[in-house]
Coordinates of C-alpha atoms and ligand atoms in Angstrom, one line a residue:
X21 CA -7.4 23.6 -7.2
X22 CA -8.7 26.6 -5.0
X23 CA -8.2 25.8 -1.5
X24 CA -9.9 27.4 1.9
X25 CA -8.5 26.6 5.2
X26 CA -11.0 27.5 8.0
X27 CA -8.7 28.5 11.7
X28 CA -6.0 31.1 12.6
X29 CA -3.5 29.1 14.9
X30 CA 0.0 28.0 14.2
X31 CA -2.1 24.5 13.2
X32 CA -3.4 26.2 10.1
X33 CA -0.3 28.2 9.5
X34 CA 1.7 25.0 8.8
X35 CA -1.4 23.2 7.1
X36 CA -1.2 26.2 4.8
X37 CA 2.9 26.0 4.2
X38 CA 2.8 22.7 3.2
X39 CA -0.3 22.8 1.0
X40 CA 1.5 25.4 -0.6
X41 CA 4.2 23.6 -1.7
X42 CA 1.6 20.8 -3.8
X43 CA 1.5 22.0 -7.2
X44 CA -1.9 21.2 -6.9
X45 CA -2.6 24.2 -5.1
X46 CA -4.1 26.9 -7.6
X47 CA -5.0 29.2 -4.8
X48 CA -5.4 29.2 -1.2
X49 CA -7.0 31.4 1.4
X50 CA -7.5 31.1 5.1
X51 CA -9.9 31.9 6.9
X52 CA -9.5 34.0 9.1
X53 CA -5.8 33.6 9.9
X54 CA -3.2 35.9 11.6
X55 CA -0.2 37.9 10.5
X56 CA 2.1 34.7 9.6
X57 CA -0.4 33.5 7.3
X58 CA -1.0 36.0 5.5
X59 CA 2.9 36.5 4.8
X60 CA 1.6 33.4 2.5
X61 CA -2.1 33.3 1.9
X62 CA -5.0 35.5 1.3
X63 CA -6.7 35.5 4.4
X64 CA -10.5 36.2 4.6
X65 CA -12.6 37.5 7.9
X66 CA -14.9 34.9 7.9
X67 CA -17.3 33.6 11.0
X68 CA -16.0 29.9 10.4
X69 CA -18.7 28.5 13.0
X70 CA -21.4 29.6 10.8
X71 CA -22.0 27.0 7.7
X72 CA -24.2 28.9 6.0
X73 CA -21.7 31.9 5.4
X74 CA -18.8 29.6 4.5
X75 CA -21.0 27.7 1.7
X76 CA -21.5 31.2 0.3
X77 CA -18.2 32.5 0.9
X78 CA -17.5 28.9 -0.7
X79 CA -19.6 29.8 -3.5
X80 CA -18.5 33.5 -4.5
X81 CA -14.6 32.1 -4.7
X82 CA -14.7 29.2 -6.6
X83 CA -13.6 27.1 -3.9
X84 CA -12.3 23.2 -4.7
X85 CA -11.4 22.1 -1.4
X86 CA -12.2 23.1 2.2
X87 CA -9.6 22.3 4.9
X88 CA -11.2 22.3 8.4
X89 CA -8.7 23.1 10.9
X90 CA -10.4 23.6 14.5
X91 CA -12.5 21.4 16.3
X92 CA -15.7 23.9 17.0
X93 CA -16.6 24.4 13.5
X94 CA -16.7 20.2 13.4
X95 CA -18.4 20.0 16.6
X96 CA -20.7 22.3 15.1
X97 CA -21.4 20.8 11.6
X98 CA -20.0 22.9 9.2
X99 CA -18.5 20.0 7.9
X100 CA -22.1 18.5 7.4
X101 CA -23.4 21.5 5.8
X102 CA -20.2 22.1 3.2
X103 CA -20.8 18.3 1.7
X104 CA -24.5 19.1 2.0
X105 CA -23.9 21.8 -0.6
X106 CA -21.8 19.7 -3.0
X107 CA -18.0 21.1 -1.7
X108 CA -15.1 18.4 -0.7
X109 CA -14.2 19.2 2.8
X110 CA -11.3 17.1 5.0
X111 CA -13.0 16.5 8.7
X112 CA -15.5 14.7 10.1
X113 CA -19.2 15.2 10.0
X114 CA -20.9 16.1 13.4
X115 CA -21.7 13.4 14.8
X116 CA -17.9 11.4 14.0
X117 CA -16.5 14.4 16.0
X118 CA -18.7 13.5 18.8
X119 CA -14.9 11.3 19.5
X120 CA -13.6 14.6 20.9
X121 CA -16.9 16.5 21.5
X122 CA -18.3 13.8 24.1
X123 CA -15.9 12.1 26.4
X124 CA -19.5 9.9 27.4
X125 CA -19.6 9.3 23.9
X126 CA -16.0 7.7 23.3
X127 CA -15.9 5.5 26.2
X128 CA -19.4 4.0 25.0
X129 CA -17.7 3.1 21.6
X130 CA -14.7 2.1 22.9
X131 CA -16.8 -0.5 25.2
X132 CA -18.5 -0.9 22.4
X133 CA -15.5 -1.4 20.3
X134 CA -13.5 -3.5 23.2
X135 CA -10.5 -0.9 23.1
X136 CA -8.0 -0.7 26.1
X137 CA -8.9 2.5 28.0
X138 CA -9.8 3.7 31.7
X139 CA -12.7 2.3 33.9
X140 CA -15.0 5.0 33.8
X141 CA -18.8 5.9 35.2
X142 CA -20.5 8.7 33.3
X143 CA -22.5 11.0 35.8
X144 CA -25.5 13.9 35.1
X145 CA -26.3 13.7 39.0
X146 CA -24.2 15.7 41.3
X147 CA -24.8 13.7 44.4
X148 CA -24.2 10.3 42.4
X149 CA -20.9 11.8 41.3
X150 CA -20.2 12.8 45.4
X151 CA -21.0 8.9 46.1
X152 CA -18.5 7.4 43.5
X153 CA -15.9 9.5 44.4
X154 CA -16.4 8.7 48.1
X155 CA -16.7 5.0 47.6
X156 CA -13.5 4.9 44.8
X157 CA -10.3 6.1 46.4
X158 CA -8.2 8.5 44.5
X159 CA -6.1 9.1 42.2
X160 CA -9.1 9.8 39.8
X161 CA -9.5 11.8 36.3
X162 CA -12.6 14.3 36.4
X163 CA -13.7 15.3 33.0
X164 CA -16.4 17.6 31.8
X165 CA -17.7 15.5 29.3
X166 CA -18.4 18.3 26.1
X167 CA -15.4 20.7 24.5
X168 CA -13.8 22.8 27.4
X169 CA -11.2 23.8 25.2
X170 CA -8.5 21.4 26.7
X171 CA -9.6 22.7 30.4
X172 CA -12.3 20.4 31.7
X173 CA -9.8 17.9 32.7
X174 CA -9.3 17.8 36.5
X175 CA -6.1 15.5 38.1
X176 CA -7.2 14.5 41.8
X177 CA -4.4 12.9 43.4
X178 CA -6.2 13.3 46.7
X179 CA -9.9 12.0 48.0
X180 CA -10.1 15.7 48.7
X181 CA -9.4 17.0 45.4
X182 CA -11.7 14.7 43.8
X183 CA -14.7 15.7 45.7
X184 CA -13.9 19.5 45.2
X185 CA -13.6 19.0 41.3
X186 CA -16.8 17.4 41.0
X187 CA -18.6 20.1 43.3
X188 CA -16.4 22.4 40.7
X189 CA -18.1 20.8 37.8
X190 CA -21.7 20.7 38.8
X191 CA -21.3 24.1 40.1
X192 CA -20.8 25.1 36.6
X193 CA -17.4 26.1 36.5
X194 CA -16.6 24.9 33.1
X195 CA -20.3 25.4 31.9
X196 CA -22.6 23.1 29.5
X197 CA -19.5 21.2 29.1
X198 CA -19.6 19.9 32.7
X199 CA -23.2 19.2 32.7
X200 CA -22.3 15.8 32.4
X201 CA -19.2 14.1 34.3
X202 CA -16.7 11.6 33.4
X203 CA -14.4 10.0 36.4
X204 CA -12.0 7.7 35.0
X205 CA -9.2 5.8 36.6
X206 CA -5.9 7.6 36.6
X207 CA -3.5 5.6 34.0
X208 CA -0.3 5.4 35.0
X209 CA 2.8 6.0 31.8
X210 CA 4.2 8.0 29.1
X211 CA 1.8 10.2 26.7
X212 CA 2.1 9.8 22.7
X213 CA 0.2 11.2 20.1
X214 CA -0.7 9.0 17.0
X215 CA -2.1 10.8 14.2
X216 CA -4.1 8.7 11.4
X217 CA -6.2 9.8 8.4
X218 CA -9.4 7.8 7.6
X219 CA -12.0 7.8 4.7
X220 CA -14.8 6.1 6.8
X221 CA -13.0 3.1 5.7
X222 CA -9.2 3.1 5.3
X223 CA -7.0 4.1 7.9
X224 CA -3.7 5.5 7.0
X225 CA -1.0 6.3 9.8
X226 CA 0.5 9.3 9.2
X227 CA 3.1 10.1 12.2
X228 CA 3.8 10.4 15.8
X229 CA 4.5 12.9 18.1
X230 CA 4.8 13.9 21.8
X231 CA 3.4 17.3 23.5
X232 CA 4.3 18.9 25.9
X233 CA 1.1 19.9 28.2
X234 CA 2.5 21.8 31.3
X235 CA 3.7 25.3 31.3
X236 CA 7.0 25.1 32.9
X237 CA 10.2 23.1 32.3
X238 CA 10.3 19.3 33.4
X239 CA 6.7 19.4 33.1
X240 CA 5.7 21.5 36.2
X241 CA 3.1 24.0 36.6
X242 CA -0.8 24.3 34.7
X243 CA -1.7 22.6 32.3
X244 CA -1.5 24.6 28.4
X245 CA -2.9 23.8 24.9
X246 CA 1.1 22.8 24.0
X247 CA 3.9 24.4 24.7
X248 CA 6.2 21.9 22.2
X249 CA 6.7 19.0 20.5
X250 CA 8.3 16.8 18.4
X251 CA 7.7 13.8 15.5
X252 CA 8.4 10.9 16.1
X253 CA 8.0 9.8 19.2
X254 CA 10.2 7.1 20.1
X255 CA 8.2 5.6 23.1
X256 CA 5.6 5.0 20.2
X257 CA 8.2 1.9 18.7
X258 CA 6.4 0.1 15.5
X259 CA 5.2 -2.5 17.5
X260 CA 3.1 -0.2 20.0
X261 CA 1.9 1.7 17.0
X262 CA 0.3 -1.6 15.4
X263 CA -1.0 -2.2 18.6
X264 CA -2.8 0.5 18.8
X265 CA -3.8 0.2 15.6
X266 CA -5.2 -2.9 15.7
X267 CA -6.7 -3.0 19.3
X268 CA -7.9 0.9 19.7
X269 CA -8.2 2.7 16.1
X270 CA -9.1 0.1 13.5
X271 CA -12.0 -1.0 16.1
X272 CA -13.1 2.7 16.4
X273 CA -13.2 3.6 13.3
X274 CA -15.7 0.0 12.2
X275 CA -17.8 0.9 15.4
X276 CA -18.4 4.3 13.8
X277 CA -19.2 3.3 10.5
X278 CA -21.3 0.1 11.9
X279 CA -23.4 3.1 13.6
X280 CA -23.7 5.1 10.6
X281 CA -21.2 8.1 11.2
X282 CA -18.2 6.5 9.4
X283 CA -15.6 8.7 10.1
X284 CA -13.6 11.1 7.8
X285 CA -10.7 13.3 8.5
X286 CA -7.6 13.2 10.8
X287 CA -7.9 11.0 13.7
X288 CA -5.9 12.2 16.6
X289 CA -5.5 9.6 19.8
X290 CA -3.8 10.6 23.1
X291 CA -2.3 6.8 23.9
X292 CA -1.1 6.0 27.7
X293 CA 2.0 4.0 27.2
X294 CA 2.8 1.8 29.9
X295 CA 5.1 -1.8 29.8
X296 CA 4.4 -2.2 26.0
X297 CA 0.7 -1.7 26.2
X298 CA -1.3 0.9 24.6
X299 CA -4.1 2.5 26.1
X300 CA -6.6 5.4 24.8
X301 CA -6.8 8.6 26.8
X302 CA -8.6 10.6 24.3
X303 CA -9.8 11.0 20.9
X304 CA -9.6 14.5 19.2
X305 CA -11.0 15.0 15.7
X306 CA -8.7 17.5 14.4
X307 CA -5.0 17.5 14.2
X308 CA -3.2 18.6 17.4
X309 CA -1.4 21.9 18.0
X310 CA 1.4 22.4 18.1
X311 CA 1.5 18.2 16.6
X312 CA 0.6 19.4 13.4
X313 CA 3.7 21.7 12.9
X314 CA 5.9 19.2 13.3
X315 CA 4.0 16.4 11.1
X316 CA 3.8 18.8 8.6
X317 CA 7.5 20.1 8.6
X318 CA 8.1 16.3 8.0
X319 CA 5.5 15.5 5.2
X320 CA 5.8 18.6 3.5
X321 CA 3.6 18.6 0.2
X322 CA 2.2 15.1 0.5
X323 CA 0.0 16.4 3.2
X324 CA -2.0 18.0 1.2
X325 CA -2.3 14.8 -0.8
X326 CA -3.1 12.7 2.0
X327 CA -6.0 14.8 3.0
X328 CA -7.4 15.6 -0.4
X329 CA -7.4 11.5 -0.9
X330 CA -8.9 10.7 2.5
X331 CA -11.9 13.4 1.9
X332 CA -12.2 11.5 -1.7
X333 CA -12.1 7.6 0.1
X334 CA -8.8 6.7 -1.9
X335 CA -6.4 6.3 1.3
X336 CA -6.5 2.6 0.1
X337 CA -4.2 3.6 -3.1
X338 CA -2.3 6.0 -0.5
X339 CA 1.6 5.8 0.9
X340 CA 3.1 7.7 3.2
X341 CA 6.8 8.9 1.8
X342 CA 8.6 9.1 5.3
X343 CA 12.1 10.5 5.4
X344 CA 14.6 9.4 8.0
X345 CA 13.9 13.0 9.7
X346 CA 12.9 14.6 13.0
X347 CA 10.7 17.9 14.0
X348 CA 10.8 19.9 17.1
X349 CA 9.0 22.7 17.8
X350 CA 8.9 25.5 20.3
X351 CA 6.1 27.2 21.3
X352 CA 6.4 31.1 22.6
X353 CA 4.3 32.1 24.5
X354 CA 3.1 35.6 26.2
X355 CA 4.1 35.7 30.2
X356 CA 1.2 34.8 32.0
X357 CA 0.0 32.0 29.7
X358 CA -2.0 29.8 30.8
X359 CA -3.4 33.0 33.3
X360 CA -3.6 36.1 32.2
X361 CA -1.6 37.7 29.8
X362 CA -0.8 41.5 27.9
X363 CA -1.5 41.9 24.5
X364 CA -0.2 44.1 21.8
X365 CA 3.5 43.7 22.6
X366 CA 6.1 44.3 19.9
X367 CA 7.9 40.8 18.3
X368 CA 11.3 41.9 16.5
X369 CA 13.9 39.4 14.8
X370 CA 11.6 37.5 12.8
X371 CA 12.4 38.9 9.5
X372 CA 16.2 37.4 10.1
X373 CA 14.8 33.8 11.0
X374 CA 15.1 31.3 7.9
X375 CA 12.4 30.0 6.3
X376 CA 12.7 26.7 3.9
X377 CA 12.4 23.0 4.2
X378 CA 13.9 22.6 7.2
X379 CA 13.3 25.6 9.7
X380 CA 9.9 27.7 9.9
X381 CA 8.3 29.9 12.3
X382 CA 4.3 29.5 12.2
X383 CA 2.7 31.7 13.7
X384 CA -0.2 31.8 16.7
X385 CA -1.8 34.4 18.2
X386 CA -0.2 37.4 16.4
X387 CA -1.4 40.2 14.4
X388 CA 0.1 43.0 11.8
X389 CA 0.1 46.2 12.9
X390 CA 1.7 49.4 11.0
X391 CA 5.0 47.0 9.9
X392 CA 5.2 45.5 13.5
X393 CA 4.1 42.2 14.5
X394 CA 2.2 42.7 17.7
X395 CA 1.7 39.3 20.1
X396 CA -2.2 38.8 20.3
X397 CA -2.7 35.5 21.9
X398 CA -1.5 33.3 24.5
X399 CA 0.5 30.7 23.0
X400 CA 2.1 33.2 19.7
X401 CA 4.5 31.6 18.0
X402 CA 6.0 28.1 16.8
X403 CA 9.3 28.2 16.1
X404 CA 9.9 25.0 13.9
X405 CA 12.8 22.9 12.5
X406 CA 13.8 19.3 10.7
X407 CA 17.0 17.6 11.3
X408 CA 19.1 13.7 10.8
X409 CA 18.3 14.0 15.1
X410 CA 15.9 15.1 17.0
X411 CA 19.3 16.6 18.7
X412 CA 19.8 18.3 15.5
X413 CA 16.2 19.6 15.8
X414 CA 16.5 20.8 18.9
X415 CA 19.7 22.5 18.8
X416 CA 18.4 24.3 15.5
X417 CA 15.0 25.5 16.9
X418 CA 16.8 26.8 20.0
X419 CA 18.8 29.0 17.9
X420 CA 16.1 30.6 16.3
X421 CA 14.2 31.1 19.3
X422 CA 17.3 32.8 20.6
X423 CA 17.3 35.4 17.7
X424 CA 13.5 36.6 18.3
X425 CA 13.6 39.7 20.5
X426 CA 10.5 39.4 22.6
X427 CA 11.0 40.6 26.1
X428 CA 7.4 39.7 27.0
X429 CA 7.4 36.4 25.4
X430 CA 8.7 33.2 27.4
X431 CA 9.2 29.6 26.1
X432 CA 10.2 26.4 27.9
X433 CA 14.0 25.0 27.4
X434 CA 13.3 21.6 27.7
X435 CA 11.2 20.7 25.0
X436 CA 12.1 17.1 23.7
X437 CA 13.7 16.3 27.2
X438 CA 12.1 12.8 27.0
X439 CA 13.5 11.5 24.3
X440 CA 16.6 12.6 24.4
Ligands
AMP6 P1 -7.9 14.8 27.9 O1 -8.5 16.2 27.6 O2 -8.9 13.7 28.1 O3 -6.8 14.5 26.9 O4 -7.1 15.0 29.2 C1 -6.0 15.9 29.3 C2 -4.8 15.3 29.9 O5 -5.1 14.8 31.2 C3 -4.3 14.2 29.1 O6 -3.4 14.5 28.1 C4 -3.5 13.4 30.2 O7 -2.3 14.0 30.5 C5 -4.4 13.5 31.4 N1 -5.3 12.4 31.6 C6 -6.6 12.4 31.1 N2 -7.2 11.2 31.4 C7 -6.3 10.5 32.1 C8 -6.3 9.3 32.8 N3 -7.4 8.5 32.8 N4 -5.2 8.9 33.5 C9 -4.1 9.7 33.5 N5 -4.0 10.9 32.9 C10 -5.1 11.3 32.3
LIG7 N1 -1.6 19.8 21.8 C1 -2.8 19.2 22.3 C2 -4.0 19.4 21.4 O1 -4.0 19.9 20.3 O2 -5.0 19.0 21.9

């Protein structure tokens, strides 16, 4: 099978390592990807937002199978217009990623649905949104309701804070996306990701994991995309998974199809964990990243298996082949990330890294220039390995991170602290 993967992060980079290693795969090119993937893959300049140039490019290479990786392109429809043309493509249509594109959205289902998740109020009236947080004493979540790229999110812990992020909202600070407001209750517990693939009717689990959102080490400092994680997640036990499973995800994902937009593609819920009980945060529509890194590095080439059967609705006949394993991953990131950060600085050490089963480094934000791997991006690289223990893991990944010679790079030491 020919294979495009649309995206360029270290989320791509290991969907492309393990699709690599399905015999299946005839070729594969990613588009547009960075220097680490294309140590791999062809990679193609390609404006993955617009549908009309990935049908042809689609078209001109003989393409089988289209991967989506991001959630922009989904949010955007390219998903819509690839089926439209005849392709097979893993990731929801538009309106199914509405779950992560509209927070307004996904608390209507989940009402809908009747799955555990904050009291909300939805607000598109500035002064409305001054009154609720005036009458409702903080701690309260303030979300822009469309994508803000993981930043429209706003902690108050303080009446205060509240009113100044909604002011912050309606004043435009995180623009169209904050046109509309979200205040939610603040959830008290431990964060888990659970990752599940559905074919608008089946839904397979496929793996859990914890991020790890702040910058600095025992989570302190701004909020980031990721700066690690690792699969499983223990506070996720069997029991809570089924839970959520049954209360949250199964009821979702009948909602959707009840309205028409069943949904296909990986499912990816942020569950508040607290005395055994399950609750949704957020839906995303995509796989998470740095998640996926560690999911694949545990499901090798079945992923690519997974996905090709949930984009042809035959998760029923599907199994997932779990080893007794555990991922961690480190992200490395430029100084100044989440702020402002130099590009163009010099990465050395990588050649010496191992690459196999069970240690990888995916790369982020980094491109090839003249034999040198420059950093381009905030977060830059991944640094990836599989173990009996997550201790094992750990210990492992922390080695290899320790052999990159990056003076402008930084990492926090703590990832998998948690669990361990
Ligand atoms: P979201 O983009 O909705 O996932 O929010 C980003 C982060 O904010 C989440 O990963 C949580 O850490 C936190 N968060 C969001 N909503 C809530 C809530 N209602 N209660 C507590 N924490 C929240
Ligand atoms: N790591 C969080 C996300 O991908 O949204």
């Amino acid at each position: 099978m020919n294979i495009l993967i649309l995206g360029s992060g270290g989320r791509e980079h290991s969907l492309a390592w393990a699709t690599l290693q399905n015999p299946k795969c005839d070729k594969l090119i990613v588009a547009p990807g960075n220097a680490g993937i294309a140590m791999i893959a062809d990679c193609a300049a390609l404006d993955i937002m617009d549908g009309a140039a990935v049908i042809y490019f689609c078209e001109t290479n003989s393409i089988d199978f289209v991967i989506i990786g991001p959630e922009a392109p989904l949010a955007a429809g390219v998903a819509d217009d690839l089926r439209g043309a005849g392709f097979l493509v893993f990731g929801p249509s538009a309106a199914a990623a509405q779950l992560e594109a509209s927070k307004a959205f996904t608390k209507e289902i989940c009402d809908a649905a009747n799955a555990p998740t904050a009291a909300y109020a939805h607000f598109t009236d500035h002064a409305r949104a001054r009154a609720y947080v005036a009458a409702n004493p903080a701690p309260l979540v303030i979300k822009a309701d469309g994508l803000a790229a993981g930043k429209g999110v706003i902690i108050a812990m303080t009446d205060e804070e509240a009113a100044a992020a909604v002011d912050e909202m309606f004043d435009g600070a995180f623009g169209d996306a904050g046109a509309e407001v979200v205040i939610e209750e603040f959830m008290e517990g431990e964060e888990a990701s659970f990752f599940v693939l559905c074919d608008g009717e089946t839904v397979l689990p496929i793996g859990t994991a914890q991020d790890h959102k702040r910058v600095g080490d025992g989570d302190t400092g701004p909020n980031t995309g990721g700066m690690g994680a690792y699969s499983p997640a223990p506070v996720l036990t069997d029991e809570i998974a089924e839970k959520a499973l049954n209360e949250i995800i199964r009821p979702t994902m009948a909602e959707m199809a009840k309205r028409g937009m069943p949904y296909q593609g990986v499912l990816y819920a942020g569950l508040m964990i607290e005395d055994g009980q399950p609750r949704l945060v957020e839906y995303n529509a995509r796989f998470g990243d740095p998640e996926c890194q560690v999911l694949m590095m545990r499901l090798g080439a079945q992923a690519f298996d997974l996905m090709h059967a949930a984009s042809e609705s035959r998760l029923s006949d599907m199994r997932v082949n779990w080893g007794n394993d555990h991922a961690l991953t480190i992200v490395m990131a430029a100084k100044g990330y989440p702020g402002s950060y130099e590009k163009g600085s010099v990465i050395k050490g990588l050649d010496a890294l191992p690459e196999d089963s069970k240690n990888m480094t995916f790369h982020a934000g980094t491109t090839a220039s003249s034999g040198m791997i420059t950093a381009t991006g905030g977060r830059v690289l991944n640094v990836t390995a599989r173990g009996d223990t997550l201790a094992d893991a750990r210990t492992r990944a922390y080695e290899m991170v320790d052999q990159i010679d990056w003076p402008e790079g930084f990492c926090r030491r703590d990832i998998g602290w948690r669990a361990l």
